[in-house]
Coordinates of C-alpha atoms in Angstrom, one line a residue:
V1 CA -6.9 -25.3 -1.1
I2 CA -4.3 -22.9 -2.5
A3 CA -6.4 -20.3 -4.2
E4 CA -3.6 -17.9 -5.4
I5 CA 0.1 -17.7 -5.6
F6 CA 1.6 -14.3 -6.2
A7 CA 5.2 -15.2 -6.9
G8 CA 6.0 -12.7 -9.6
G9 CA 6.3 -9.8 -7.2
S10 CA 6.5 -6.3 -8.5
Y11 CA 8.9 -4.3 -10.6
N12 CA 9.8 -0.6 -10.3
T13 CA 9.8 0.7 -13.8
A14 CA 11.2 4.1 -12.6
T15 CA 14.3 2.5 -11.2
G16 CA 14.5 -0.6 -13.4
K17 CA 14.7 -2.8 -10.4
Q18 CA 12.7 -5.6 -8.8
Y19 CA 10.6 -4.6 -5.8
N20 CA 10.6 -7.3 -3.1
G21 CA 8.4 -8.0 -0.1
D22 CA 4.9 -8.0 -1.6
Q23 CA 4.6 -11.7 -2.5
Y24 CA 1.8 -13.7 -1.0
I25 CA -0.2 -16.9 -1.1
R26 CA -3.9 -17.0 -0.5
I27 CA -5.4 -20.1 1.0
H28 CA -9.2 -20.8 0.7
N29 CA -11.6 -22.8 2.9
N30 CA -13.3 -24.7 0.1
S31 CA -15.6 -26.6 2.5
S32 CA -19.0 -25.8 4.0
E33 CA -17.6 -25.9 7.6
T34 CA -15.4 -23.6 9.6
L35 CA -11.8 -24.8 9.5
Y36 CA -8.8 -23.8 11.6
A37 CA -5.6 -22.6 10.1
D38 CA -3.6 -23.5 13.3
G39 CA -0.8 -25.9 12.3
L40 CA -1.2 -25.5 8.6
V41 CA 2.2 -25.9 6.9
L42 CA 3.4 -24.0 3.8
L43 CA 5.9 -25.9 1.7
E44 CA 8.3 -24.9 -1.1
S45 CA 9.9 -27.6 -3.3
K46 CA 13.6 -28.2 -3.3
F47 CA 13.6 -29.2 -6.9
T48 CA 12.8 -26.9 -9.8
T49 CA 10.4 -27.7 -12.6
S50 CA 12.8 -26.3 -15.2
Q51 CA 15.8 -28.6 -14.5
K52 CA 15.7 -32.3 -14.0
F53 CA 18.2 -34.7 -12.5
D54 CA 18.0 -38.3 -11.5
Y55 CA 17.9 -38.2 -7.8
T56 CA 18.9 -41.3 -5.8
P57 CA 16.7 -42.3 -4.0
N58 CA 13.7 -40.9 -5.8
V59 CA 11.0 -40.6 -3.2
M60 CA 8.4 -38.7 -5.2
D61 CA 5.8 -41.4 -4.8
Q62 CA 6.1 -41.2 -1.1
A63 CA 7.0 -37.6 -0.3
M64 CA 7.6 -34.1 -1.6
V65 CA 11.2 -33.0 -1.3
V66 CA 11.1 -29.5 0.3
Q67 CA 13.4 -26.7 1.2
V68 CA 10.9 -24.6 3.2
V69 CA 8.6 -25.8 6.0
A70 CA 6.7 -22.9 7.6
R71 CA 3.8 -23.5 10.0
V72 CA 0.9 -21.3 11.1
P73 CA 1.1 -20.9 14.9
G74 CA -1.8 -21.7 17.2
T75 CA -3.0 -24.3 19.6
G76 CA -5.8 -25.7 17.5
K77 CA -8.7 -23.3 17.3
E78 CA -7.1 -19.8 17.4
H79 CA -7.4 -19.0 13.7
P80 CA -10.9 -19.9 12.3
V81 CA -11.5 -19.6 8.6
L82 CA -15.1 -19.5 7.7
P83 CA -16.6 -21.4 4.7
G84 CA -15.7 -19.8 1.4
K85 CA -13.2 -17.4 3.1
S86 CA -9.5 -17.1 2.6
I87 CA -6.4 -16.2 4.6
I88 CA -3.3 -14.4 3.3
L89 CA 0.3 -15.6 4.0
C90 CA 2.8 -12.9 2.8
D91 CA 6.4 -11.8 3.0
N92 CA 6.0 -8.4 4.5
A93 CA 2.6 -7.4 5.9
I94 CA 2.9 -3.6 5.2
D95 CA 1.4 -1.1 2.8
H96 CA 3.7 -1.6 -0.2
T97 CA 1.8 1.1 -2.2
E98 CA 3.6 3.7 -0.1
A99 CA 6.9 2.7 -1.8
L100 CA 5.4 1.5 -5.1
S101 CA 2.0 2.6 -6.2
T102 CA 1.5 -0.5 -8.4
S103 CA 2.1 -2.9 -5.5
A104 CA -0.3 -4.1 -2.8
N105 CA -1.4 -3.1 0.6
L106 CA -0.8 -6.2 2.8
T107 CA -1.4 -4.7 6.2
N108 CA -4.5 -6.9 6.5
A109 CA -2.6 -10.1 5.8
D110 CA -3.2 -12.9 8.3
F111 CA 0.4 -14.1 8.6
E112 CA 3.8 -13.3 7.3
W113 CA 6.9 -15.3 6.9
Y114 CA 10.0 -13.8 8.5
T115 CA 13.6 -15.0 8.2
G116 CA 15.4 -12.2 9.8
G117 CA 17.6 -11.2 6.9
T118 CA 21.0 -9.6 7.3
S119 CA 22.3 -6.3 8.7
S120 CA 22.6 -5.0 5.1
N121 CA 19.4 -6.6 3.9
P122 CA 17.0 -7.0 6.9
D123 CA 13.6 -8.7 6.6
V124 CA 10.6 -6.5 7.6
D125 CA 8.6 -7.7 10.5
N126 CA 5.1 -6.2 11.2
P127 CA 4.6 -6.9 15.0
D128 CA 0.8 -6.7 14.5
V129 CA 0.8 -9.7 12.2
P130 CA 1.7 -13.2 13.5
N131 CA 4.8 -14.8 11.9
L132 CA 4.8 -18.3 10.6
D133 CA 6.9 -20.7 12.6
M134 CA 9.9 -21.5 10.5
I135 CA 10.5 -25.2 11.1
F136 CA 13.0 -25.2 8.3
N137 CA 14.2 -22.6 5.7
Y138 CA 17.1 -23.1 3.4
T139 CA 18.1 -19.4 3.4
K140 CA 19.5 -17.4 6.3
T141 CA 18.7 -14.1 4.6
V142 CA 15.3 -13.1 3.2
W143 CA 13.1 -15.9 1.7
L144 CA 11.3 -14.9 -1.5
L145 CA 9.0 -17.1 -3.5
A146 CA 10.7 -18.1 -6.7
K147 CA 10.1 -15.2 -9.1
Q148 CA 11.1 -17.4 -12.0
G149 CA 7.9 -19.4 -11.2
N150 CA 9.8 -22.7 -11.3
R151 CA 9.0 -24.4 -8.0
A152 CA 6.0 -26.2 -6.5
Y153 CA 4.1 -25.0 -3.5
A154 CA 1.9 -27.0 -1.1
I155 CA 0.0 -26.9 2.1
G156 CA -0.2 -29.7 4.6
R157 CA -0.1 -30.7 8.3
I158 CA 2.5 -32.5 10.4
P159 CA 0.8 -35.1 12.7
E160 CA 0.3 -33.9 16.2
N161 CA 2.5 -36.6 17.7
I162 CA 5.5 -35.4 15.7
S163 CA 7.2 -32.3 17.1
A164 CA 9.1 -29.8 15.0
D165 CA 12.4 -31.1 16.5
N166 CA 11.5 -34.7 15.6
Y167 CA 10.5 -33.8 12.1
I168 CA 13.9 -32.1 11.6
A169 CA 15.7 -35.1 13.0
D170 CA 13.8 -37.8 11.2
Y171 CA 12.8 -36.5 7.8
V172 CA 16.1 -35.3 6.3
Y173 CA 16.3 -36.1 2.5
T174 CA 19.7 -37.7 1.9
A175 CA 20.3 -38.3 -1.8
N176 CA 22.7 -37.8 -4.7
Y177 CA 22.4 -36.8 -8.3
V178 CA 24.7 -36.6 -11.3
N179 CA 25.5 -33.2 -12.9
S180 CA 27.9 -33.1 -15.9
G181 CA 29.3 -36.4 -14.9
V182 CA 29.9 -35.4 -11.3
T183 CA 28.0 -37.1 -8.4
L184 CA 26.8 -34.4 -5.9
P185 CA 24.8 -34.5 -2.7
V186 CA 21.4 -32.9 -2.3
K187 CA 21.7 -30.3 0.5
N188 CA 19.2 -28.5 2.8
A189 CA 16.3 -30.8 1.9
Y190 CA 13.6 -32.6 3.8
Q191 CA 10.9 -35.1 3.0
F192 CA 7.3 -34.2 3.6
P193 CA 5.1 -37.3 3.2
N194 CA 2.5 -37.1 0.5
E195 CA -0.2 -38.3 3.0
W196 CA 0.4 -35.1 5.0
I197 CA -0.2 -32.9 2.0
I198 CA -3.6 -31.3 1.5
D199 CA -3.0 -29.4 -1.7
A200 CA 0.0 -28.9 -4.1
V201 CA 0.6 -26.7 -7.2
N202 CA 3.4 -27.1 -9.7
L203 CA 4.6 -23.8 -11.2
S204 CA 6.8 -23.6 -14.3
P205 CA 7.5 -21.0 -17.0
K206 CA 5.9 -22.3 -20.2
T207 CA 9.2 -22.0 -22.2
A208 CA 11.2 -23.8 -19.5
Y209 CA 9.0 -26.6 -18.3
V210 CA 10.7 -30.0 -17.9
W211 CA 8.9 -32.0 -15.3
N212 CA 6.6 -31.9 -12.2
V213 CA 8.3 -32.1 -8.8
V214 CA 5.4 -33.6 -6.8
S215 CA 3.6 -36.9 -7.3
P216 CA 0.9 -36.9 -9.9
A217 CA -1.4 -38.0 -7.2
L218 CA -1.1 -34.5 -5.8
D219 CA -0.9 -32.5 -9.0
M220 CA -1.1 -33.9 -12.5
G221 CA -0.3 -30.7 -14.3
Y222 CA 1.3 -27.3 -13.8
S223 CA 0.4 -23.6 -14.1
Y224 CA 2.6 -20.6 -14.9
I225 CA 3.0 -17.0 -13.8
G226 CA 4.8 -16.1 -17.1
E227 CA 5.9 -17.5 -20.4
G228 CA 9.5 -17.1 -19.4
T229 CA 11.5 -16.2 -16.3
A230 CA 12.2 -12.4 -16.8
A231 CA 11.4 -10.3 -13.8
V232 CA 9.8 -7.6 -15.9
E233 CA 7.5 -10.0 -17.6
N234 CA 6.5 -11.8 -14.4
A235 CA 5.9 -8.7 -12.3
G236 CA 2.4 -8.4 -11.0
K237 CA 1.5 -11.9 -12.3
A238 CA -0.1 -14.7 -10.3
V239 CA -1.9 -18.0 -10.7
V240 CA -5.5 -17.9 -9.5
R241 CA -7.7 -20.9 -8.9
R242 CA -10.9 -21.0 -11.0
T243 CA -14.3 -20.9 -9.3
S244 CA -16.2 -24.1 -10.0
Y245 CA -19.6 -22.8 -8.8
T246 CA -21.2 -20.5 -6.2
T247 CA -23.7 -21.8 -3.7
E248 CA -27.1 -20.2 -3.1
D249 CA -25.7 -18.4 0.0
G250 CA -22.9 -16.9 -2.1
R251 CA -20.0 -19.2 -1.1
A252 CA -17.5 -19.7 -3.8
V253 CA -16.4 -23.3 -4.4
L254 CA -13.1 -23.4 -6.2
Q255 CA -12.2 -26.0 -8.8
D256 CA -10.0 -28.8 -7.5
T257 CA -9.3 -31.7 -9.8
N258 CA -5.6 -32.1 -8.7
N259 CA -4.6 -30.8 -12.2
S260 CA -3.2 -27.3 -12.0
S261 CA -3.2 -27.0 -15.8
V262 CA -7.0 -26.7 -15.7
D263 CA -7.7 -25.7 -12.1
F264 CA -5.8 -22.3 -12.4
K265 CA -6.0 -19.2 -14.5
A266 CA -2.4 -18.7 -15.4
S267 CA -0.4 -15.5 -15.7
V268 CA -3.1 -13.2 -14.5
R269 CA -2.9 -10.0 -12.4
A270 CA -2.6 -10.7 -8.7
T271 CA -6.0 -10.1 -7.1
L272 CA -4.7 -7.9 -4.3
L273 CA -2.9 -5.4 -6.6
P274 CA -4.6 -2.1 -7.4
A275 CA -6.6 -2.2 -10.7
Q276 CA -4.8 -1.0 -13.7

């Protein structure tokens, strides 16, 4: 399950600017058996929870419409995750406290997402931390989780008999929507079938929530990193899944009712940031 989404990032109060690169998602093995992260796919929704259009066709009952498909590398059993343990997927796996004391040290992250960036705004790549395989990413610069907290995130798996190339060829989302009386095409979007999805979380600012962008069979509610969308307000904020109970051997079992409104603690300090 998705245990934590740190989408708010940090903010440098001295310069009055956002600090980028320290976002992360924590994924937890909620079972009593060792599982393998190999092939696990991280997804970001194409649609935002703060703006709704009538998309034709509407495939939500069959698939999540996504703009990022990033997969953990591995041949099947290279990346074990013990029962009750978590892995960290992050933007830049470096010690961010060296640049900003209120940020996080992510040098021990398990994987990072890397999109290359541009010559003027390069992405940071730690060669000691494996990169996710970018099957598709809408941006050719640096991908950041939505700091406004207005998209859904999910994890899933593509069946072994479907290659990355076949997925890109066969699962394009071709649709239209009407905005201010003008019919427009949906661009840079793919369908990820709901049956491939293991866990999904809708995020939306409380003051801007309009709708959920995944099927209610995946998530009936939503959580939020902030009341609004301001970078200053959302800095340092995450959503953290609640613990349902702890087993006798100390394994935390996280709450998973497919309703993010009750499964997550909203707008709390990210767990990997230094204590205030």
